[in-house]
């Protein structure tokens, strides 16, 4: 049943893409015709006369899309990743199209500007059609149509984290039928029932009509995993395995040698030398532009904060930055001035009574973070990086969480890889640390741009973010 739904979803992309390719080329021709007239050039021939170009454009792009696996994408691929793959595929397809037509049909006369126009138009139309297709199927899954039924193996911390992430992303349409877990006496976790021990895997898959099995057993041996995968294979069920802690922390492993002996280098810093300088230049540029654009918003919020409650409009708090050096972080005040007089340093929580009405709105939109652009310009922080914590919490976490202090090998950020993946506010510090370390060890300009874009689009936003 699941395979039929998946096949239908993917097959529906084929006529959509064919239409998008043709529409993109038609728009390019129309734009070229219009600009030629305005510039006094002779207008191009009618669109219908370019039959060879139209056919080559559609066929080549279909072939490129197929080999770029654009018809084999899982539905939970992030939007930005999808757009990036479309960009690569369309670029390659358009280049090949005009190379093929120039070689096979040398008599075909068209302006080379059409190449640029068709590239831009095809990319825009394919992206719009694909996003609309994705939104339609997400809506259908929300309505209960084609929802994949998921069984999770392991009801421990890893399995419960999977359930929390699925619940935070209802548009993925997963229907969690339950857990299988060998822990005695455990009947449910995060509101999801434990259906029995792992030995009932095959029977449960059949009885519950399971489409997909997620294995969340990070401490399972290889032999145990092979046995579980074998059970799923016999039932023809899709399988996904959560990587173990070693794999998640190791990140990208580099190979070096010592007198011919191969050595594996793990936990290496990606931000060194010129990369660190480049990141700092990008921080200054982005923070400067963002501060100019948002200064009217900050000024308005300052006035509103002062009108709503007595006290300063800005809130300054000590945080731990690069190399464990403290610095004063600047925020718009979103809590009462006496928020911690009786309790001392505590985490913000959902529906925190200390938060003002305006403060709740600012937190929901992350507007209270805007003054931290000044911290970026002063060199205290970066636009993207691990969120800096208060010294009291750092002291607590560094003794309890392995490698926690390694987060401080880079400047803290206004946003980060953990935050855009939903780990904001009062969430698992262990999970946040894993994401922070991954970011530090796999930094790139593209990763920073991706995190910035996802932050602006609201990915991972939480109204209780600190």
PDB file of C-alpha atoms in Angstrom, residues 252-372:
ATOM      1  CA  UNK A 252      33.447  14.073   8.934  1.00  0.00           C
ATOM      2  CA  UNK A 253      36.473  11.815   9.440  1.00  0.00           C
ATOM      3  CA  UNK A 254      39.698  12.779   7.732  1.00  0.00           C
ATOM      4  CA  UNK A 255      42.474  10.300   6.869  1.00  0.00           C
ATOM      5  CA  UNK A 256      46.105  11.171   7.345  1.00  0.00           C
ATOM      6  CA  UNK A 257      49.281   9.101   7.560  1.00  0.00           C
ATOM      7  CA  UNK A 258      52.223   8.757   9.912  1.00  0.00           C
ATOM      8  CA  UNK A 259      55.179   7.138   8.145  1.00  0.00           C
ATOM      9  CA  UNK A 260      52.733   5.217   5.955  1.00  0.00           C
ATOM     10  CA  UNK A 261      50.400   4.275   8.824  1.00  0.00           C
ATOM     11  CA  UNK A 262      46.833   5.517   8.161  1.00  0.00           C
ATOM     12  CA  UNK A 263      45.342   7.603  10.966  1.00  0.00           C
ATOM     13  CA  UNK A 264      41.772   8.817  11.356  1.00  0.00           C
ATOM     14  CA  UNK A 265      41.407  12.451  12.419  1.00  0.00           C
ATOM     15  CA  UNK A 266      38.126  13.157  14.221  1.00  0.00           C
ATOM     16  CA  UNK A 267      36.661  16.294  15.789  1.00  0.00           C
ATOM     17  CA  UNK A 268      38.818  18.507  13.575  1.00  0.00           C
ATOM     18  CA  UNK A 269      38.017  22.202  13.373  1.00  0.00           C
ATOM     19  CA  UNK A 270      36.584  23.326  10.055  1.00  0.00           C
ATOM     20  CA  UNK A 271      37.000  27.010  10.962  1.00  0.00           C
ATOM     21  CA  UNK A 272      40.705  27.694  10.723  1.00  0.00           C
ATOM     22  CA  UNK A 273      42.928  30.276   9.067  1.00  0.00           C
ATOM     23  CA  UNK A 274      41.335  32.133   6.166  1.00  0.00           C
ATOM     24  CA  UNK A 275      37.961  30.464   6.807  1.00  0.00           C
ATOM     25  CA  UNK A 276      37.712  32.127  10.211  1.00  0.00           C
ATOM     26  CA  UNK A 277      38.598  35.495   8.652  1.00  0.00           C
ATOM     27  CA  UNK A 278      36.041  34.985   5.887  1.00  0.00           C
ATOM     28  CA  UNK A 279      33.321  34.103   8.396  1.00  0.00           C
ATOM     29  CA  UNK A 280      34.129  37.223  10.407  1.00  0.00           C
ATOM     30  CA  UNK A 281      33.872  39.421   7.281  1.00  0.00           C
ATOM     31  CA  UNK A 282      30.501  37.866   6.443  1.00  0.00           C
ATOM     32  CA  UNK A 283      29.354  38.469  10.042  1.00  0.00           C
ATOM     33  CA  UNK A 284      30.262  42.165   9.858  1.00  0.00           C
ATOM     34  CA  UNK A 285      28.586  42.588   6.461  1.00  0.00           C
ATOM     35  CA  UNK A 286      25.365  40.757   7.385  1.00  0.00           C
ATOM     36  CA  UNK A 287      25.103  42.305  10.861  1.00  0.00           C
ATOM     37  CA  UNK A 288      25.685  45.817   9.511  1.00  0.00           C
ATOM     38  CA  UNK A 289      23.037  45.490   6.815  1.00  0.00           C
ATOM     39  CA  UNK A 290      20.581  43.760   9.164  1.00  0.00           C
ATOM     40  CA  UNK A 291      21.052  46.428  11.842  1.00  0.00           C
ATOM     41  CA  UNK A 292      20.301  49.218   9.342  1.00  0.00           C
ATOM     42  CA  UNK A 293      17.179  47.421   8.106  1.00  0.00           C
ATOM     43  CA  UNK A 294      15.857  46.472  11.546  1.00  0.00           C
ATOM     44  CA  UNK A 295      16.735  49.659  13.448  1.00  0.00           C
ATOM     45  CA  UNK A 296      13.195  51.124  13.007  1.00  0.00           C
ATOM     46  CA  UNK A 297      11.734  47.869  14.375  1.00  0.00           C
ATOM     47  CA  UNK A 298      14.118  47.912  17.343  1.00  0.00           C
ATOM     48  CA  UNK A 299      13.255  51.555  18.071  1.00  0.00           C
ATOM     49  CA  UNK A 300       9.519  50.793  17.973  1.00  0.00           C
ATOM     50  CA  UNK A 301       9.942  47.787  20.277  1.00  0.00           C
ATOM     51  CA  UNK A 302      11.982  49.897  22.720  1.00  0.00           C
ATOM     52  CA  UNK A 303       9.090  52.343  22.972  1.00  0.00           C
ATOM     53  CA  UNK A 304       6.542  49.534  23.396  1.00  0.00           C
ATOM     54  CA  UNK A 305       8.598  47.805  26.102  1.00  0.00           C
ATOM     55  CA  UNK A 306       8.840  51.061  28.041  1.00  0.00           C
ATOM     56  CA  UNK A 307       5.098  51.667  27.687  1.00  0.00           C
ATOM     57  CA  UNK A 308       4.125  48.168  28.834  1.00  0.00           C
ATOM     58  CA  UNK A 309       6.178  47.929  32.032  1.00  0.00           C
ATOM     59  CA  UNK A 310       8.630  49.885  34.128  1.00  0.00           C
ATOM     60  CA  UNK A 311      12.290  49.192  33.782  1.00  0.00           C
ATOM     61  CA  UNK A 312      14.972  49.295  31.092  1.00  0.00           C
ATOM     62  CA  UNK A 313      14.061  48.423  27.511  1.00  0.00           C
ATOM     63  CA  UNK A 314      17.279  46.460  27.032  1.00  0.00           C
ATOM     64  CA  UNK A 315      18.338  43.440  29.044  1.00  0.00           C
ATOM     65  CA  UNK A 316      22.051  42.758  29.464  1.00  0.00           C
ATOM     66  CA  UNK A 317      23.184  39.371  30.714  1.00  0.00           C
ATOM     67  CA  UNK A 318      26.546  37.633  31.006  1.00  0.00           C
ATOM     68  CA  UNK A 319      27.113  34.727  28.626  1.00  0.00           C
ATOM     69  CA  UNK A 320      30.102  32.534  27.858  1.00  0.00           C
ATOM     70  CA  UNK A 321      31.650  33.048  24.444  1.00  0.00           C
ATOM     71  CA  UNK A 322      34.721  32.031  22.471  1.00  0.00           C
ATOM     72  CA  UNK A 323      37.316  30.159  24.558  1.00  0.00           C
ATOM     73  CA  UNK A 324      34.989  30.353  27.613  1.00  0.00           C
ATOM     74  CA  UNK A 325      35.392  34.128  27.847  1.00  0.00           C
ATOM     75  CA  UNK A 326      32.355  35.930  29.316  1.00  0.00           C
ATOM     76  CA  UNK A 327      30.696  38.788  27.457  1.00  0.00           C
ATOM     77  CA  UNK A 328      27.544  40.911  27.949  1.00  0.00           C
ATOM     78  CA  UNK A 329      24.754  39.764  25.621  1.00  0.00           C
ATOM     79  CA  UNK A 330      22.168  42.407  24.672  1.00  0.00           C
ATOM     80  CA  UNK A 331      18.471  41.608  24.297  1.00  0.00           C
ATOM     81  CA  UNK A 332      15.189  43.479  24.346  1.00  0.00           C
ATOM     82  CA  UNK A 333      13.623  42.879  27.743  1.00  0.00           C
ATOM     83  CA  UNK A 334      10.827  40.316  27.494  1.00  0.00           C
ATOM     84  CA  UNK A 335      10.373  39.522  31.214  1.00  0.00           C
ATOM     85  CA  UNK A 336       9.523  41.431  34.346  1.00  0.00           C
ATOM     86  CA  UNK A 337      12.473  43.184  35.948  1.00  0.00           C
ATOM     87  CA  UNK A 338      12.153  40.982  39.063  1.00  0.00           C
ATOM     88  CA  UNK A 339      12.013  37.721  37.076  1.00  0.00           C
ATOM     89  CA  UNK A 340      14.823  35.946  38.982  1.00  0.00           C
ATOM     90  CA  UNK A 341      14.856  37.719  42.343  1.00  0.00           C
ATOM     91  CA  UNK A 342      13.321  34.755  44.191  1.00  0.00           C
ATOM     92  CA  UNK A 343      14.325  31.841  41.964  1.00  0.00           C
ATOM     93  CA  UNK A 344      17.837  32.715  40.797  1.00  0.00           C
ATOM     94  CA  UNK A 345      19.010  31.596  37.315  1.00  0.00           C
ATOM     95  CA  UNK A 346      16.405  29.235  35.821  1.00  0.00           C
ATOM     96  CA  UNK A 347      15.398  28.167  32.323  1.00  0.00           C
ATOM     97  CA  UNK A 348      12.514  29.869  30.568  1.00  0.00           C
ATOM     98  CA  UNK A 349       9.612  27.440  30.204  1.00  0.00           C
ATOM     99  CA  UNK A 350       6.412  27.153  28.237  1.00  0.00           C
ATOM    100  CA  UNK A 351       3.820  29.728  29.312  1.00  0.00           C
ATOM    101  CA  UNK A 352       6.384  31.251  31.680  1.00  0.00           C
ATOM    102  CA  UNK A 353       4.489  33.714  33.941  1.00  0.00           C
ATOM    103  CA  UNK A 354       7.554  35.986  34.115  1.00  0.00           C
ATOM    104  CA  UNK A 355       7.212  36.844  30.398  1.00  0.00           C
ATOM    105  CA  UNK A 356       5.269  40.005  29.557  1.00  0.00           C
ATOM    106  CA  UNK A 357       2.575  40.063  26.873  1.00  0.00           C
ATOM    107  CA  UNK A 358       4.816  41.974  24.490  1.00  0.00           C
ATOM    108  CA  UNK A 359       7.703  39.729  25.496  1.00  0.00           C
ATOM    109  CA  UNK A 360       5.730  36.643  24.461  1.00  0.00           C
ATOM    110  CA  UNK A 361       5.147  38.148  21.035  1.00  0.00           C
ATOM    111  CA  UNK A 362       8.808  39.161  20.647  1.00  0.00           C
ATOM    112  CA  UNK A 363       9.960  35.674  21.630  1.00  0.00           C
ATOM    113  CA  UNK A 364       7.568  34.043  19.180  1.00  0.00           C
ATOM    114  CA  UNK A 365       9.173  36.073  16.369  1.00  0.00           C
ATOM    115  CA  UNK A 366      12.714  36.099  17.825  1.00  0.00           C
ATOM    116  CA  UNK A 367      12.564  39.907  17.832  1.00  0.00           C
ATOM    117  CA  UNK A 368      14.102  40.136  21.301  1.00  0.00           C
ATOM    118  CA  UNK A 369      17.325  38.821  19.739  1.00  0.00           C
ATOM    119  CA  UNK A 370      17.754  41.730  17.289  1.00  0.00           C
ATOM    120  CA  UNK A 371      20.077  43.833  19.538  1.00  0.00           C
ATOM    121  CA  UNK A 372      22.562  40.945  19.431  1.00  0.00           C
TER     122      UNK A 372
END
